[in-house]
Amino acid sequence: MIDRENAILLEFKDLFGSSEGVGMAQAPGRVNIIGEHTDYNEGLVLPIAIARNTIAAFRANDSRTVTVRSMTLEETGSFSLDDEAMPGEPSWLVYAAGVARALQDAEVPVVGCDLVVDSTVPLGGGLSSSAAFEVAVGLALTAAAGREIDRKDLMWACHRAESEYVGMRCGIMDQYVALFAEEGKAVLLDCRTADHKLVPCPTDMVKFVVCDTAVRHELANSEYNRRREECEQGVEQAARILRAKPVRALRDLDPGDLSELQQELDPVIFRRVRHVVTENARVKEAVNALRDRNYVSMGVLMDASHDSLRDDYGVSSPELDTMVELAWSQRGVYGSRMTGGGFGGCTITLIDSGRVDEFCKNMALGYQERTGETPSIYVCSPEDGARIVHPMPD
Ligand code: ADP
Ligand code: MG
């Protein structure tokens, strides 16, 4: 960690003349244990923050310009705080400019500053490097202005940056967990109320292991937006069918409503609805399973989540299925599922701590044999959310 921080400071000095008076903000990546595609349906999700994170070193520069160096991508870009338009190049700069703009929209004062950003969250790997980047930059921008910002306000600003200014219609999970996570706890987030409860997430007997398929399918974004539209249609149709029940979002449906809906809903829409409704119910059960340390039951829920995402929601991929099936055949595994939006990305597996080494070896070998790709594998424990790691000295 110290080596990494020194490397960041060295980069800062190279680029901006000195590293005096530099502060550092840090925000973690995340993995979702269960509750997939429930967030934008105003439902429940259960993510943890992981030990991979993004650090933004910052210093105010007495101007209206924000300059950002991405050590990760080895590119630098600048934008003016007075420019309404989003910068075009480098392409990732809009994530930072979007946060600055969203903060200003919320009347949070922002000042010009220099930033050096470094990340150990893989970019585009489904572990939410984007939210880690936004939150680290958001904390840095507000700290550079000498302000402390309410965490929820920052969450909304970062969410707005991504959904409005980057143009990715995401739910609030990623930004939320990056800000509110705690070590040893999973974050049960209610995406309707934007409130959370912390759920003890034991890491002595069992571990969560994330396996990255190393595959990203092009259709991920278009299919994501299509699923959102299908869910909206599901809400409209369900509200018409279940007249007595107010249905504002799929979150308002219970598993008990499904048989009535099945008769009348378009079959594809019905399967989408069934996934969201059953997944939401699984999150509630998973919270109890975790609290009771009932890993068998937790594993069954994770497996059922995968089946539902593959068959009803249609967002798995051959590589994700291969990875999950491989995990299911390993000793000590309680359950395994795809995690994240789908069409590539990662799986998450709950496994006996004593079997982790053997599991990682077998997964790497087995997946390579089947696909020719080398998977990245991360053993995860729930970590703390974002924080200022070094305040800017006075
Ligand atoms: P994920 O959030 O799953 O990693 P996304 O596609 O949502 O994937 O976000 C990845 C994008 O976020 C990158 O392509 C880049 O534009 C931006 N990004 C994230 N971290 C960094 C970073 N350290 N430096 C520059 N851009 C970053
Ligand atoms: Mg993202």
XYZ file of C-alpha atoms and ligand atoms in Angstrom:
422
model
C 0.000 0.000 0.000
C 2.773 2.411 0.962
C 4.619 1.497 -2.253
C 1.506 2.195 -4.256
C 0.883 5.498 -2.525
C 4.510 6.479 -3.100
C 4.211 5.600 -6.770
C 1.124 7.797 -7.013
C 2.889 10.685 -5.287
C 5.880 10.280 -7.600
C 3.576 10.468 -10.607
C 1.931 13.547 -9.105
C 5.297 15.216 -8.674
C 6.370 14.351 -12.223
C 3.216 15.822 -13.683
C 2.426 18.743 -11.408
C 5.847 19.832 -10.177
C 5.652 18.755 -6.548
C 3.711 16.425 -4.325
C 3.459 18.864 -1.465
C 0.032 19.320 0.064
C -1.459 16.370 -1.778
C -4.406 14.493 -0.264
C -5.677 11.061 -1.187
C -9.169 9.626 -1.438
C -9.868 5.939 -1.848
C -12.965 4.036 -2.979
C -13.421 0.273 -3.334
C -14.753 -1.959 -6.077
C -17.582 -4.280 -5.204
C -19.090 -7.649 -5.871
C -22.758 -8.417 -5.541
C -23.436 -11.571 -3.520
C -27.034 -11.823 -4.655
C -29.813 -9.596 -6.031
C -29.033 -9.187 -9.734
C -31.010 -6.818 -11.956
C -33.185 -5.986 -8.973
C -31.664 -2.541 -8.401
C -33.439 -0.650 -11.168
C -36.640 -2.472 -10.244
C -36.530 -0.712 -6.873
C -35.656 -4.007 -5.199
C -32.974 -5.362 -2.887
C -29.304 -6.075 -3.502
C -26.619 -7.527 -1.242
C -23.123 -6.421 -2.289
C -19.809 -6.241 -0.433
C -16.894 -3.884 -1.043
C -13.684 -5.693 -1.982
C -9.990 -5.106 -1.355
C -9.434 -3.711 -4.856
C -9.816 0.036 -4.970
C -9.235 3.323 -6.722
C -7.088 6.047 -5.208
C -7.375 9.667 -6.304
C -4.517 11.923 -5.196
C -5.639 15.539 -5.281
C -4.553 19.132 -4.787
C -6.395 22.360 -5.480
C -4.700 24.401 -8.229
C -6.194 27.914 -7.863
C -7.946 27.728 -11.204
C -11.244 26.579 -12.721
C -9.576 23.670 -14.496
C -9.528 20.076 -13.336
C -6.697 17.989 -14.729
C -6.873 14.229 -14.269
C -4.090 11.762 -14.852
C -5.163 8.105 -15.046
C -2.142 6.041 -14.089
C -4.180 2.999 -14.979
C -4.673 4.066 -18.602
C -1.564 6.282 -18.809
C -3.576 9.180 -20.163
C -4.196 12.735 -18.982
C -7.106 15.059 -19.688
C -8.468 18.426 -18.539
C -11.834 20.091 -18.367
C -13.127 23.454 -17.223
C -15.589 23.637 -14.325
C -17.391 26.403 -16.232
C -17.905 24.333 -19.365
C -21.425 22.869 -19.533
C -20.457 20.395 -22.266
C -18.801 17.124 -21.337
C -15.233 16.555 -22.598
C -14.842 14.150 -25.533
C -11.286 12.918 -25.065
C -9.921 10.890 -23.398
C -13.170 8.930 -23.285
C -12.964 8.155 -19.565
C -12.672 11.834 -18.585
C -16.456 12.177 -18.734
C -16.657 10.067 -15.535
C -14.698 12.765 -13.698
C -16.310 15.722 -15.469
C -19.727 14.151 -14.853
C -19.043 13.981 -11.109
C -17.864 17.592 -11.049
C -20.925 18.728 -13.025
C -23.329 16.689 -10.851
C -21.785 18.169 -7.687
C -22.226 21.653 -9.096
C -25.820 20.809 -10.134
C -26.379 19.952 -6.452
C -24.831 23.282 -5.482
C -21.777 21.713 -3.922
C -18.868 24.078 -4.569
C -16.008 22.576 -6.530
C -12.613 24.147 -7.215
C -10.045 23.498 -9.905
C -7.578 20.799 -8.945
C -5.010 18.328 -10.146
C -5.718 14.640 -9.747
C -3.742 11.437 -10.199
C -5.922 8.344 -10.207
C -4.756 4.788 -9.845
C -6.919 1.696 -9.673
C -6.484 -1.953 -8.756
C -10.095 -2.655 -9.770
C -10.012 -4.227 -13.247
C -11.613 -1.832 -15.750
C -14.781 -3.150 -17.307
C -14.487 -6.371 -15.318
C -17.815 -6.175 -13.527
C -16.266 -5.204 -10.182
C -17.361 -1.609 -10.652
C -14.226 0.308 -11.446
C -16.529 3.050 -12.715
C -18.190 3.734 -9.368
C -14.856 3.387 -7.532
C -13.467 6.014 -9.921
C -16.465 8.339 -9.513
C -16.540 8.096 -5.738
C -12.770 8.528 -5.309
C -12.870 11.542 -7.628
C -15.994 12.912 -5.911
C -14.382 12.693 -2.480
C -11.213 14.234 -3.874
C -13.049 17.143 -5.535
C -14.995 18.011 -2.400
C -11.988 17.627 -0.105
C -9.912 19.827 -2.433
C -12.591 22.495 -2.000
C -12.246 22.093 1.773
C -15.739 20.630 2.097
C -17.093 17.570 3.756
C -20.013 16.213 1.834
C -22.908 14.117 3.087
C -22.314 10.576 1.830
C -25.756 10.219 0.399
C -25.434 13.475 -1.526
C -22.154 12.244 -2.949
C -23.757 8.919 -3.846
C -26.484 10.713 -5.819
C -23.966 12.954 -7.547
C -21.836 9.968 -8.606
C -24.906 8.092 -9.731
C -26.041 11.076 -11.757
C -22.585 11.367 -13.301
C -22.825 7.824 -14.625
C -26.483 7.685 -15.573
C -26.846 11.180 -16.998
C -23.435 12.380 -18.096
C -21.788 9.079 -19.056
C -25.153 7.813 -20.291
C -25.121 4.393 -18.633
C -28.572 3.777 -17.159
C -27.339 2.099 -13.982
C -28.987 1.594 -10.603
C -27.511 3.069 -7.415
C -25.881 -0.108 -6.088
C -22.301 0.503 -7.213
C -21.971 4.054 -5.941
C -23.887 3.193 -2.782
C -21.758 0.268 -1.686
C -18.546 2.136 -2.535
C -19.627 4.743 0.026
C -21.469 2.792 2.722
C -19.702 -0.578 2.944
C -18.100 -1.755 6.175
C -15.494 -4.371 6.880
C -16.987 -7.766 7.689
C -20.469 -6.703 6.562
C -22.592 -7.084 3.482
C -24.731 -4.108 2.498
C -28.432 -4.894 2.207
C -29.515 -1.996 0.061
C -33.124 -1.161 -0.582
C -33.005 0.547 -3.944
C -36.454 2.096 -3.481
C -35.747 3.929 -0.254
C -31.990 4.265 -0.849
C -31.377 3.015 2.677
C -29.352 0.114 3.873
C -28.796 -2.339 6.671
C -25.476 -3.979 7.364
C -25.526 -7.761 7.517
C -22.691 -9.572 9.312
C -20.836 -11.512 6.675
C -18.566 -14.084 8.293
C -15.290 -14.733 6.549
C -13.606 -17.249 8.839
C -15.318 -20.472 7.762
C -16.204 -19.475 4.201
C -14.942 -17.163 1.490
C -16.418 -15.506 -1.538
C -14.288 -16.113 -4.608
C -14.739 -14.066 -7.759
C -13.710 -15.608 -11.085
C -13.461 -13.337 -14.101
C -14.339 -15.044 -17.399
C -12.086 -12.534 -19.204
C -14.888 -12.171 -21.744
C -16.995 -9.070 -22.400
C -19.711 -9.296 -24.965
C -20.562 -6.294 -27.064
C -24.273 -6.713 -26.504
C -24.033 -6.138 -22.754
C -25.092 -2.479 -22.907
C -27.844 -2.810 -25.482
C -29.283 -5.890 -23.769
C -29.111 -4.137 -20.401
C -31.172 -1.275 -21.739
C -33.553 -3.749 -23.381
C -34.081 -5.575 -20.048
C -34.907 -2.280 -18.423
C -37.535 -1.630 -21.062
C -38.923 -5.135 -20.662
C -39.215 -4.544 -16.922
C -41.068 -1.299 -17.568
C -43.473 -3.182 -19.805
C -43.817 -5.799 -17.064
C -44.810 -3.092 -14.582
C -47.386 -1.623 -16.964
C -48.924 -4.974 -17.796
C -48.877 -6.280 -14.217
C -50.543 -3.103 -12.955
C -53.313 -3.637 -15.506
C -53.763 -7.316 -14.635
C -53.562 -7.031 -10.838
C -55.935 -4.104 -10.567
C -56.323 -4.313 -6.807
C -52.600 -4.014 -6.216
C -50.604 -0.831 -6.700
C -47.634 -1.807 -8.881
C -45.156 1.007 -9.298
C -42.137 -1.204 -9.876
C -41.529 -4.954 -10.101
C -40.480 -4.715 -6.482
C -44.189 -4.423 -5.611
C -44.918 -7.949 -6.846
C -44.691 -11.078 -4.696
C -43.968 -14.653 -5.806
C -47.656 -15.308 -5.025
C -48.683 -12.978 -7.893
C -46.798 -14.949 -10.504
C -49.366 -17.617 -11.360
C -52.009 -15.018 -12.158
C -49.535 -13.025 -14.229
C -48.378 -16.077 -16.164
C -51.842 -16.498 -17.717
C -51.868 -13.035 -19.219
C -48.376 -11.626 -19.618
C -46.404 -11.883 -22.813
C -44.198 -14.992 -22.219
C -40.867 -13.186 -22.530
C -42.005 -10.352 -20.278
C -43.317 -12.921 -17.819
C -39.918 -14.616 -17.559
C -38.208 -11.266 -16.970
C -40.748 -10.445 -14.264
C -40.397 -13.865 -12.670
C -36.638 -13.423 -12.396
C -36.913 -10.068 -10.659
C -39.657 -11.194 -8.282
C -37.978 -14.446 -7.267
C -34.543 -12.810 -7.061
C -35.857 -10.178 -4.701
C -37.305 -12.945 -2.510
C -33.959 -14.750 -2.625
C -32.147 -11.680 -1.294
C -34.422 -11.649 1.753
C -33.751 -15.340 2.359
C -30.030 -14.835 1.809
C -29.902 -12.231 4.578
C -31.347 -14.784 7.004
C -29.012 -17.501 5.746
C -25.971 -15.257 6.267
C -27.143 -14.199 9.721
C -27.676 -17.862 10.680
C -24.381 -18.863 9.079
C -26.418 -21.337 7.082
C -24.068 -21.672 4.122
C -25.877 -24.625 2.602
C -29.011 -22.578 2.293
C -27.012 -19.562 1.076
C -25.452 -21.733 -1.628
C -28.815 -23.052 -2.799
C -30.021 -19.466 -3.192
C -26.939 -18.504 -5.206
C -27.397 -21.488 -7.525
C -31.075 -20.660 -8.002
C -30.116 -17.069 -8.790
C -27.829 -18.271 -11.572
C -30.479 -20.544 -13.058
C -32.956 -17.691 -13.033
C -30.524 -15.220 -14.645
C -29.683 -17.764 -17.349
C -33.158 -19.113 -18.113
C -35.604 -16.347 -17.207
C -33.624 -13.165 -17.546
C -31.418 -14.325 -20.436
C -28.270 -12.477 -19.387
C -25.769 -15.298 -18.860
C -23.252 -16.376 -21.499
C -21.561 -19.676 -22.405
C -18.438 -18.572 -20.529
C -20.354 -17.647 -17.377
C -22.237 -20.950 -17.499
C -18.972 -22.854 -17.976
C -17.382 -21.064 -15.018
C -20.381 -21.654 -12.763
C -20.728 -25.316 -13.748
C -17.026 -25.817 -13.119
C -17.422 -24.260 -9.661
C -20.438 -26.416 -8.902
C -18.273 -29.533 -9.472
C -15.564 -28.472 -6.984
C -15.216 -29.729 -3.431
C -16.213 -27.363 -0.647
C -18.440 -25.201 -2.868
C -21.790 -24.177 -1.379
C -23.038 -22.226 -4.355
C -21.997 -20.261 -7.412
C -23.583 -17.749 -9.766
C -22.841 -15.102 -12.325
C -22.586 -11.661 -10.769
C -23.021 -8.259 -12.382
C -24.980 -7.338 -15.469
C -24.085 -10.480 -17.416
C -22.911 -11.310 -20.981
C -19.435 -11.968 -19.586
C -17.809 -10.553 -16.506
C -17.507 -12.452 -13.262
C -18.945 -15.272 -11.200
C -19.083 -15.412 -7.412
C -18.707 -18.633 -5.462
C -19.272 -19.357 -1.786
C -16.748 -21.907 -0.596
C -15.311 -23.505 2.489
C -12.218 -21.537 3.573
C -10.101 -24.686 3.723
C -10.768 -25.452 0.067
C -9.971 -22.060 -1.419
C -6.436 -22.799 -2.670
C -7.440 -26.042 -4.324
C -10.503 -24.299 -5.816
C -8.487 -21.460 -7.321
C -6.034 -23.894 -8.910
C -8.746 -26.130 -10.347
C -10.782 -23.230 -11.651
C -7.833 -21.656 -13.454
C -6.864 -24.959 -15.030
C -10.374 -26.141 -15.816
C -11.537 -22.881 -17.343
C -8.417 -22.619 -19.473
C -8.893 -26.166 -20.738
C -12.464 -25.447 -21.743
C -12.132 -21.958 -23.202
C -8.451 -21.200 -23.792
C -8.821 -18.095 -21.580
C -6.977 -17.511 -18.314
C -9.393 -16.308 -15.657
C -8.447 -13.769 -13.011
C -9.477 -15.031 -9.594
C -10.016 -12.905 -6.486
C -10.626 -14.170 -2.970
C -12.835 -11.500 -1.393
C -13.662 -10.394 2.124
C -16.007 -7.503 2.867
C -14.023 -4.264 3.105
C -14.660 -0.697 4.227
C -16.197 1.913 1.965
C -14.593 5.047 0.576
C -12.575 7.394 2.730
C -9.937 10.067 2.687
C -6.740 8.111 3.326
C -4.546 11.194 3.570
C -6.098 14.556 4.247
C -4.717 17.495 2.348
C -2.467 19.308 4.843
C -3.461 22.928 5.720
P -16.874 -1.662 -14.467
O -17.504 -0.593 -13.663
O -17.547 -2.980 -14.301
O -15.398 -1.787 -14.246
P -17.687 0.063 -16.582
O -17.783 -0.113 -18.055
O -18.905 0.469 -15.853
O -17.078 -1.280 -15.997
O -16.593 1.155 -16.252
C -15.306 1.070 -16.823
C -14.910 2.443 -17.343
O -14.742 3.362 -16.247
C -13.578 2.444 -18.054
O -13.695 2.050 -19.403
C -13.156 3.904 -17.914
O -13.829 4.702 -18.859
C -13.684 4.268 -16.517
N -12.636 4.054 -15.503
C -12.721 3.286 -14.415
N -11.567 3.319 -13.691
C -10.747 4.143 -14.352
C -9.401 4.591 -14.127
N -8.687 4.190 -13.078
N -8.863 5.442 -15.041
C -9.573 5.869 -16.091
N -10.828 5.466 -16.352
C -11.417 4.628 -15.503
Mg -19.463 0.153 -13.870
